[in-house]
Short mmCIF file of C-alpha atoms (C1' of nucleotides) in Angstrom, two decimals:
data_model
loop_
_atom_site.label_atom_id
_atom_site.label_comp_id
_atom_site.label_asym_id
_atom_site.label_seq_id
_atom_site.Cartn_x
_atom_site.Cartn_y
_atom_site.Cartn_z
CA UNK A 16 -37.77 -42.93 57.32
CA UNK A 17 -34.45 -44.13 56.35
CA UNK A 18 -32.93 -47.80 57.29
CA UNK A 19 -31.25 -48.39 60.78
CA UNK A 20 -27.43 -47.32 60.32
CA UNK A 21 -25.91 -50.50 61.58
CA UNK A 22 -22.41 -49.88 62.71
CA UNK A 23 -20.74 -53.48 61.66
CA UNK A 24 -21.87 -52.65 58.06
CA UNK A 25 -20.49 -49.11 58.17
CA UNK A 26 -17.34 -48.76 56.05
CA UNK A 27 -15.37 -46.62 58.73
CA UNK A 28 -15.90 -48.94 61.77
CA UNK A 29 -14.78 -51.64 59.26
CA UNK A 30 -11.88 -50.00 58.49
CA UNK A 31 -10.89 -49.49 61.63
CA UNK A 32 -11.90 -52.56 63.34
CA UNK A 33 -9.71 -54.61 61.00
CA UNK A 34 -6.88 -51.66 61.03
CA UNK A 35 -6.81 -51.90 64.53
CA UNK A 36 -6.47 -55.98 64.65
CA UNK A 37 -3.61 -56.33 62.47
CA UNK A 38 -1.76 -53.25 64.23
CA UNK A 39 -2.07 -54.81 67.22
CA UNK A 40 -0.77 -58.34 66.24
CA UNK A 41 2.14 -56.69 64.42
CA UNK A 42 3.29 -54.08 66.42
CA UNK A 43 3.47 -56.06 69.61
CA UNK A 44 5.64 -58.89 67.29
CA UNK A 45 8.08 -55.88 66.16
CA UNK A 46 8.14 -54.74 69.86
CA UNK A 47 8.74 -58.32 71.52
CA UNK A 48 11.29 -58.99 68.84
CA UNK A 49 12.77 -56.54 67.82
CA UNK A 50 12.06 -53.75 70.26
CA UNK A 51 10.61 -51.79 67.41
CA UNK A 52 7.49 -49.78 67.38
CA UNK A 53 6.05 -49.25 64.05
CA UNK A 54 6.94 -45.99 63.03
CA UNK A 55 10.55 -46.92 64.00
CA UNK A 56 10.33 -50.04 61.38
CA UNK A 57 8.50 -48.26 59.06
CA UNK A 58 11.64 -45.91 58.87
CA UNK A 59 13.52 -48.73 58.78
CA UNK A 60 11.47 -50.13 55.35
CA UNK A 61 11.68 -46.87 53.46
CA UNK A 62 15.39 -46.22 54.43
CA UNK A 63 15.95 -49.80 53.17
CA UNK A 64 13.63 -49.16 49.72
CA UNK A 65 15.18 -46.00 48.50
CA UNK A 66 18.50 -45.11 50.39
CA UNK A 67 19.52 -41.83 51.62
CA UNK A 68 16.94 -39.33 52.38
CA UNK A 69 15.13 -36.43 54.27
CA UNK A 70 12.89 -37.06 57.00
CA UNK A 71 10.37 -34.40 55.04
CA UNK A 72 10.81 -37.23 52.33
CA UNK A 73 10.67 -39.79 54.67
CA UNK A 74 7.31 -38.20 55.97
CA UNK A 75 5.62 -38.32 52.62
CA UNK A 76 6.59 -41.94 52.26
CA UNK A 77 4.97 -42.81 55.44
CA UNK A 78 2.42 -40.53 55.65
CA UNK A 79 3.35 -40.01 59.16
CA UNK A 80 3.28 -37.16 60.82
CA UNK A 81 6.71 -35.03 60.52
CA UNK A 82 6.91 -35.09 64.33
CA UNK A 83 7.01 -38.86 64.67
CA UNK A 84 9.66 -39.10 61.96
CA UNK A 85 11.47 -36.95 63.88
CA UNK A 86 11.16 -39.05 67.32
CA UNK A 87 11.37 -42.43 65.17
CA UNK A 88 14.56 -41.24 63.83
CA UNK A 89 15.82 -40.05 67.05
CA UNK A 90 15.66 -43.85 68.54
CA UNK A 91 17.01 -45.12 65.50
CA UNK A 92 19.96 -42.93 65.66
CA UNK A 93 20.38 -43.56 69.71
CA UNK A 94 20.77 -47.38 68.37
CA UNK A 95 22.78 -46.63 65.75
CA UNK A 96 20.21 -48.46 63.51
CA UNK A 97 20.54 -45.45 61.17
CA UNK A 98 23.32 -42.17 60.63
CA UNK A 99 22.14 -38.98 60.61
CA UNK A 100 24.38 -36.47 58.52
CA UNK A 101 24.28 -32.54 56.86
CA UNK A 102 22.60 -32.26 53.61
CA UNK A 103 25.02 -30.45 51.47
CA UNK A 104 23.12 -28.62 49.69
CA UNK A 105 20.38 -27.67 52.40
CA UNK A 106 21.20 -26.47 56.07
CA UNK A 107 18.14 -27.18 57.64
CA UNK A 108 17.94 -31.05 56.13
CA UNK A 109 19.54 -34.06 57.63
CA UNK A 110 20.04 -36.84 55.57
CA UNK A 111 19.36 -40.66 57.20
CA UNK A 112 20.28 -43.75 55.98
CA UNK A 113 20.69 -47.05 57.48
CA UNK A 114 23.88 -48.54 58.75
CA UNK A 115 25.30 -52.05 58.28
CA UNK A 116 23.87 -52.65 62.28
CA UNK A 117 19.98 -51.21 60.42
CA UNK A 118 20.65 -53.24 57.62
CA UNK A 119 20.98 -56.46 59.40
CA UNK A 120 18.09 -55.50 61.57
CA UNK A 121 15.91 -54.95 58.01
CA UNK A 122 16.88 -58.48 56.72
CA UNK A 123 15.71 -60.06 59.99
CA UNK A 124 12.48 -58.42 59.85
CA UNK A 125 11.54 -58.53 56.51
CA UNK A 126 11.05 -62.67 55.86
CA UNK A 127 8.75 -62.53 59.41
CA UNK A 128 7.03 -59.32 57.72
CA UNK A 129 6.05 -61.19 55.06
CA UNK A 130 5.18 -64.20 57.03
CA UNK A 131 2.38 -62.20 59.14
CA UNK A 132 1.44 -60.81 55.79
CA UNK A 133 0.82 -64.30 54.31
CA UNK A 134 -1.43 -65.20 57.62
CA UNK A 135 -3.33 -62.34 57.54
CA UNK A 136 -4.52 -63.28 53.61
CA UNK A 137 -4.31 -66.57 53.84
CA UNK A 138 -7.81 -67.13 52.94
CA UNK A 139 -7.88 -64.67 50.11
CA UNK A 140 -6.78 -65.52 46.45
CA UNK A 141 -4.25 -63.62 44.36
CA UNK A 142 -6.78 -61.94 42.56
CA UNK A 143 -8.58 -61.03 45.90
CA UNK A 144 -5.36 -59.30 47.39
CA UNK A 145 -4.82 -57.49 44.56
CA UNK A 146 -8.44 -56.14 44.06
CA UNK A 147 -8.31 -55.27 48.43
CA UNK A 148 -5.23 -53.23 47.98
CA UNK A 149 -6.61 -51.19 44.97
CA UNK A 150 -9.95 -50.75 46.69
CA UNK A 151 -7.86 -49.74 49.86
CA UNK A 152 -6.10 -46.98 48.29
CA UNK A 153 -9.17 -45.50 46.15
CA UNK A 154 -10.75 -45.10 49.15
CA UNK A 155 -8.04 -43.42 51.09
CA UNK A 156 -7.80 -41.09 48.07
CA UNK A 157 -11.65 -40.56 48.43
CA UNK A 158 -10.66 -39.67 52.27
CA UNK A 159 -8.15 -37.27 50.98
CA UNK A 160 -9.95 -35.21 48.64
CA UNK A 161 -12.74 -35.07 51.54
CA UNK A 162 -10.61 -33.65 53.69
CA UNK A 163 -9.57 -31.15 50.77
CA UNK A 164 -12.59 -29.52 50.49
CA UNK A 165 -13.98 -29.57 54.05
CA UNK A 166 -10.14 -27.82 54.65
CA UNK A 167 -11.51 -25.04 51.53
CA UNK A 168 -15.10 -24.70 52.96
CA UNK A 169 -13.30 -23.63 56.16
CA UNK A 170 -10.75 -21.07 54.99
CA UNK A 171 -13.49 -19.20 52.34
CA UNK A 172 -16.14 -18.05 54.59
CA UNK B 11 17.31 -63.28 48.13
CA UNK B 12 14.43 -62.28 48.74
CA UNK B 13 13.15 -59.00 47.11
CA UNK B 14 12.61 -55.53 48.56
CA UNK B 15 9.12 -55.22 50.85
CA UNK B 16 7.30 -52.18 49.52
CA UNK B 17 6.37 -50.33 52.25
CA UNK B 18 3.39 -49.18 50.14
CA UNK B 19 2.24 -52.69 49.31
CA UNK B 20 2.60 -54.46 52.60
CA UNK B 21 -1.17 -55.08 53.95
CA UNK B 22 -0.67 -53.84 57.38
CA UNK B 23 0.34 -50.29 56.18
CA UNK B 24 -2.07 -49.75 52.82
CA UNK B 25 -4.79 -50.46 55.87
CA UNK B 26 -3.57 -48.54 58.66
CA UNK B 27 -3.79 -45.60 55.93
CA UNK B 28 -6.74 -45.87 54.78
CA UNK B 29 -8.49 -46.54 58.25
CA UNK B 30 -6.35 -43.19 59.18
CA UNK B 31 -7.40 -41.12 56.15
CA UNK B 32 -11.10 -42.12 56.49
CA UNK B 33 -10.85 -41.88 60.48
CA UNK B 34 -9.19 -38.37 60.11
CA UNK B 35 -12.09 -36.98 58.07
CA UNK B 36 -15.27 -38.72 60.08
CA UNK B 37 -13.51 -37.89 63.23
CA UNK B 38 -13.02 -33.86 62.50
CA UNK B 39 -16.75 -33.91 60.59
CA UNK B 40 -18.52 -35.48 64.16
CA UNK B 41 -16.60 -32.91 66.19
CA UNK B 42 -17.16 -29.76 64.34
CA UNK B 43 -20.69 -30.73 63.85
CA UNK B 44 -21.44 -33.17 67.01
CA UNK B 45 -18.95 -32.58 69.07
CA UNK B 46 -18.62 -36.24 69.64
CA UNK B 47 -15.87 -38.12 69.84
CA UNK B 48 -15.55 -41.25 66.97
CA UNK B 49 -16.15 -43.81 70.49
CA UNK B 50 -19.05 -41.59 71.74
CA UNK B 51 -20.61 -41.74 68.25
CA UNK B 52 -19.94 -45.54 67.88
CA UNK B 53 -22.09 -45.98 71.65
CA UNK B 54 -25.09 -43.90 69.80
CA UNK B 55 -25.22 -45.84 66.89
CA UNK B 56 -25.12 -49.18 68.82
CA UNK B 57 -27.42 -48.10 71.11
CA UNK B 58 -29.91 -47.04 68.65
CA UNK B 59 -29.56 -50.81 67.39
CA UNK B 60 -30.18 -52.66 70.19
CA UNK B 61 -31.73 -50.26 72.54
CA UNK B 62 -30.85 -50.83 76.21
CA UNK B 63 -27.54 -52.60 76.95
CA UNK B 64 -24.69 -53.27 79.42
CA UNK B 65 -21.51 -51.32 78.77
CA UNK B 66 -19.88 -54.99 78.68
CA UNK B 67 -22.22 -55.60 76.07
CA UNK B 68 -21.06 -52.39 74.12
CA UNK B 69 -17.45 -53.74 74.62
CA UNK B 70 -18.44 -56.61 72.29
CA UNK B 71 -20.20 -54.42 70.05
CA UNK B 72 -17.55 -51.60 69.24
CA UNK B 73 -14.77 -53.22 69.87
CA UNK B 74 -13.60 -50.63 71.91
CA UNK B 75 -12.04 -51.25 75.32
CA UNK B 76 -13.94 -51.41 78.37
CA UNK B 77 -12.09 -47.99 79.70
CA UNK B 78 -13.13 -46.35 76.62
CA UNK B 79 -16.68 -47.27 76.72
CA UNK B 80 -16.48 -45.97 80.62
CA UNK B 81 -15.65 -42.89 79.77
CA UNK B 82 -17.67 -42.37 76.26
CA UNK B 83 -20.60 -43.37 78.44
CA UNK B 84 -19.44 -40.59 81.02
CA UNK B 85 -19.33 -37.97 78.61
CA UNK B 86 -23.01 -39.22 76.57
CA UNK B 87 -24.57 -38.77 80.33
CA UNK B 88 -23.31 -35.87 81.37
CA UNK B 89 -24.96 -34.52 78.26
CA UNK B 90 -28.40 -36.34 78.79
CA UNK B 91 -27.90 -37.57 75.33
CA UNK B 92 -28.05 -41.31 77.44
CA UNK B 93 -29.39 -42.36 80.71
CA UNK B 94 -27.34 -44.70 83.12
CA UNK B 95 -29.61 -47.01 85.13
CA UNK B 96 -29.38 -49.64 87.63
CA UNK B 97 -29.22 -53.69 86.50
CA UNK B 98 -31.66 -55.52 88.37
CA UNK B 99 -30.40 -58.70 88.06
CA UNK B 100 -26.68 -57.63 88.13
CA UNK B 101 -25.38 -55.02 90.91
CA UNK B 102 -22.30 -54.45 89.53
CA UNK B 103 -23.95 -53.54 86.04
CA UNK B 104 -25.09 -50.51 84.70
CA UNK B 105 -27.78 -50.25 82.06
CA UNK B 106 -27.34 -47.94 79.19
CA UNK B 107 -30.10 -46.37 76.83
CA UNK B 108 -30.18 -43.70 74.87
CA UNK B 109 -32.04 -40.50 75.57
CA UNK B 110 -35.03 -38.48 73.44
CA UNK B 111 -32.05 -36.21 73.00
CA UNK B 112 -30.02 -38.65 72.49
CA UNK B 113 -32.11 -40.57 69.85
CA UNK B 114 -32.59 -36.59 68.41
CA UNK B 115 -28.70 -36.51 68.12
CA UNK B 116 -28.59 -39.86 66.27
CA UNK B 117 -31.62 -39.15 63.78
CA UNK B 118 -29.13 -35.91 63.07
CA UNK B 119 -26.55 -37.82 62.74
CA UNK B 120 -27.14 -40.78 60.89
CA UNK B 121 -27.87 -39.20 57.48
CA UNK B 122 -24.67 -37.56 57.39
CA UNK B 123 -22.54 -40.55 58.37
CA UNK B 124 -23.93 -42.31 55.39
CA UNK B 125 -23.25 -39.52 53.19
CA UNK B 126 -19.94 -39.95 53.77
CA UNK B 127 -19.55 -43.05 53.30
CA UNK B 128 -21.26 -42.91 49.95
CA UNK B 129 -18.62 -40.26 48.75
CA UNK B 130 -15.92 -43.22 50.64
CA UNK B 131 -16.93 -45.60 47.87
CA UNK B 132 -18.01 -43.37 45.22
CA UNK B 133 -15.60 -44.66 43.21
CA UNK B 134 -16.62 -49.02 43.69
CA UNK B 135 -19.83 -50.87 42.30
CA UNK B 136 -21.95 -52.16 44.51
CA UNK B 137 -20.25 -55.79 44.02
CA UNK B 138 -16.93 -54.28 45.34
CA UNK B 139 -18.15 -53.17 48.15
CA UNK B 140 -19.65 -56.46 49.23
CA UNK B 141 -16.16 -57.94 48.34
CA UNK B 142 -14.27 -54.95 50.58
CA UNK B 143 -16.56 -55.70 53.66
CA UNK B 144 -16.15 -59.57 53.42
CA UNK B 145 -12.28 -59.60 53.03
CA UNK B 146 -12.03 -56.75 56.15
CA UNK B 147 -13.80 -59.05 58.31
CA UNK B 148 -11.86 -62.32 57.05
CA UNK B 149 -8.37 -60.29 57.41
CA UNK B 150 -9.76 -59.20 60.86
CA UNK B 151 -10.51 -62.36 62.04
CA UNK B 152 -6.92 -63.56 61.15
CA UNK B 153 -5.17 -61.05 63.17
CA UNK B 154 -7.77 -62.14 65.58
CA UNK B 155 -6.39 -66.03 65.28
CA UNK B 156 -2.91 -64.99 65.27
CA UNK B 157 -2.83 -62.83 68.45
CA UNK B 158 -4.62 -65.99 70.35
CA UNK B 159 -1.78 -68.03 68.90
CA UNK B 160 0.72 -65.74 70.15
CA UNK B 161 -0.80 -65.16 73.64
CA UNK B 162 -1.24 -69.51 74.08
CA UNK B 163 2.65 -69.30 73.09
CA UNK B 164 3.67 -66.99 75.60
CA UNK B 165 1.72 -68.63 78.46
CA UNK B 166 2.75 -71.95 78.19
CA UNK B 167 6.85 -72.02 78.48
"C1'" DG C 28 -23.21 -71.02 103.74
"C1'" DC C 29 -18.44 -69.64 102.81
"C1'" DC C 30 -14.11 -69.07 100.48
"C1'" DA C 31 -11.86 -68.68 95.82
"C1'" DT C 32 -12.39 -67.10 91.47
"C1'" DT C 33 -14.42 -64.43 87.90
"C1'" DT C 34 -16.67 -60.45 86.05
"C1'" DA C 35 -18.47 -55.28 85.50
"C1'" DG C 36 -16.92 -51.08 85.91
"C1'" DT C 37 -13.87 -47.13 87.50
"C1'" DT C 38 -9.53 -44.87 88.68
"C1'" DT C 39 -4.79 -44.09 88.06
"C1'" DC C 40 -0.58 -44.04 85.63
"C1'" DT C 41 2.13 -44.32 81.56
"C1'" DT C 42 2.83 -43.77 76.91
"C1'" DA C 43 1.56 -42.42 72.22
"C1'" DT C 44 -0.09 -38.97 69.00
"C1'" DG C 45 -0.82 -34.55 66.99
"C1'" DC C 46 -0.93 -29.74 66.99
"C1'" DA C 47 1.06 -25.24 67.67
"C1'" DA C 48 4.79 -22.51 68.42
"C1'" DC C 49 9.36 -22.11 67.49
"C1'" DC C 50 14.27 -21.72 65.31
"C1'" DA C 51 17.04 -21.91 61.46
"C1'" DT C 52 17.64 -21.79 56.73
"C1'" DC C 53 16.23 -21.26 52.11
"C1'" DT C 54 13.67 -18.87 48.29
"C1'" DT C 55 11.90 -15.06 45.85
"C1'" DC C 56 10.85 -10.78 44.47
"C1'" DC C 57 11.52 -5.99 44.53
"C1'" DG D 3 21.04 -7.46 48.68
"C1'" DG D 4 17.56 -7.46 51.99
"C1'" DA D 5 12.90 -8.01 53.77
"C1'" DA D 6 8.72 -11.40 53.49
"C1'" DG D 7 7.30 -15.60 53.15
"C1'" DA D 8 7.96 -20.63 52.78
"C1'" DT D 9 10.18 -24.97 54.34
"C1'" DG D 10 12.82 -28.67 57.32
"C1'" DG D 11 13.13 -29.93 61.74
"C1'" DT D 12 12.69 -29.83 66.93
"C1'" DT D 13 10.53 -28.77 71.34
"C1'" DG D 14 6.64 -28.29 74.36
"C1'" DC D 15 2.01 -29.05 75.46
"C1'" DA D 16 -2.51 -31.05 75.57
"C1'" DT D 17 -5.26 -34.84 74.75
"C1'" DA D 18 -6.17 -39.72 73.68
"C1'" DA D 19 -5.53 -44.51 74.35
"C1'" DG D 20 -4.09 -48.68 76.85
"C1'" DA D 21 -2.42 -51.38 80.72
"C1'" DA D 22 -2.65 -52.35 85.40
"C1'" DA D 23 -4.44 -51.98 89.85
"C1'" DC D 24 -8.55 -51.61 92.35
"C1'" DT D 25 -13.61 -52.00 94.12
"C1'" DA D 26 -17.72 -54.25 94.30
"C1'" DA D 27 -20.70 -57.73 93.12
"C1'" DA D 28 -21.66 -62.43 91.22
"C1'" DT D 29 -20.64 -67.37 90.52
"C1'" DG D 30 -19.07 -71.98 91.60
"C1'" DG D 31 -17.33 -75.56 94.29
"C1'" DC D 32 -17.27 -77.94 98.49
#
DNA sequence: GCCATTTAGTTTCTTATGCAACCATCTTCC
DNA sequence: GGAAGATGGTTGCATAAGAAACTAAATGGC
């Protein structure tokens, strides 16, 4: 007989528990402050980070779903936090970017960003944060590929 | 100046991705197999823990918020998998325990969950791991802190 | 013992999220 | 050069999650 499963040691209720705690403390910030939810300001980031781009790029920056970078963007534009224009050289694209109004919005948020950030790891070292984010995004790979094959497994049979 | 934030290295998003990459693939694997929803499975296992227990009680357990536990607990007895029973010593309280079916469901279960979560951290050494869980709990408990802080702020003025 | 407050749980309403279907455009292959 | 399929984006729908209001019972002061 194998060992009680206890849920507080299992790796996805960890991951979610603490996943679920930061969200919380940082979206309702961005909302209270800035009246941002977080796909809005995670548009907001990217734009910032690389310029001018597609929402499809924008979606595999952000991993979020295509629909919410649609909506996101849609707020964003009603606020005039970011233009929307034609992509030359593709009909169905539109391009965003930030304007100067998104811009100053960015450089508000991004010092308080950083702040939370420093709270939440506080009590870990350099070395500590750096080993958490690598071990983060291994296993999100290792989530990934799971996904791949269960997705495979489906379609063959 | 201050430099860019990197999206992609900012703490709040490399977790909220993993959490949804791993959450994704445990979700769809208890529904196609289970049909149980991630907060009906997380009732299970914490029933099979600590046997017989308030839903209040599961509240503190999972995590989860009261409503959800309401209706989790719903589903689980509609499906005999749990039995709902009357607190003695509290009238407003309802007991929860798990079922022979129920138990059944979890012995299938169980297994399967930690299969996963071996393939989840395939890739880190037993030391790693130990070093994942601890710093998920210590960044957990500081989003904790800081949404008390923020709540004690907003009440007083 | 009785009123005020707190707590356990449910119901209701609102909002967020994600999928599927859809339209328009682009690609490619014959 | 014209179908057949693939891709970028939006709309609509169904479900999930969370907040708030509510009921019923328990606690605590007096």
């Amino acid at each position: 007989m194998s060992a009680l499963l206890r849920l507080d040691a299992f790796l996805p209720y960890r991951l979610s528990a603490a996943s679920n705690a930061v969200s919380k403390v940082i979206a309702s910030a961005y909302q209270r402050r800035f009246e941002l939810s977080v796909p809005e300001w995670r548009l907001i980031a990217v734009l910032r980070e690389i310029g001018e781009s597609t929402q499809q790029n924008l979606v595999q920056r952000t991993l979020m779903d295509k629909v919410a970078v649609s909506r996101a963007a849609e707020r964003l534009v009603q606020r005039a936090l970011v233009s929307r224009s034609e992509d030359e050289n593709d009909g169905r694209a539109r391009l965003l970017s930030l304007t100067r109004k998104g811009l100053a919005l960015y450089d508000a948020i991004a010092p308080e960003a950083r702040a939370y950030e420093k709270q939440l790891l506080a009590a870990l070292s350099k070395e500590e944060i750096a080993a958490l984010h690598a071990m983060l995004v291994r296993v999100q790979n290792a989530a990934t590929a799971l996904e791949q094959n269960a997705r495979e497994r489906d379609d063959e049979p």
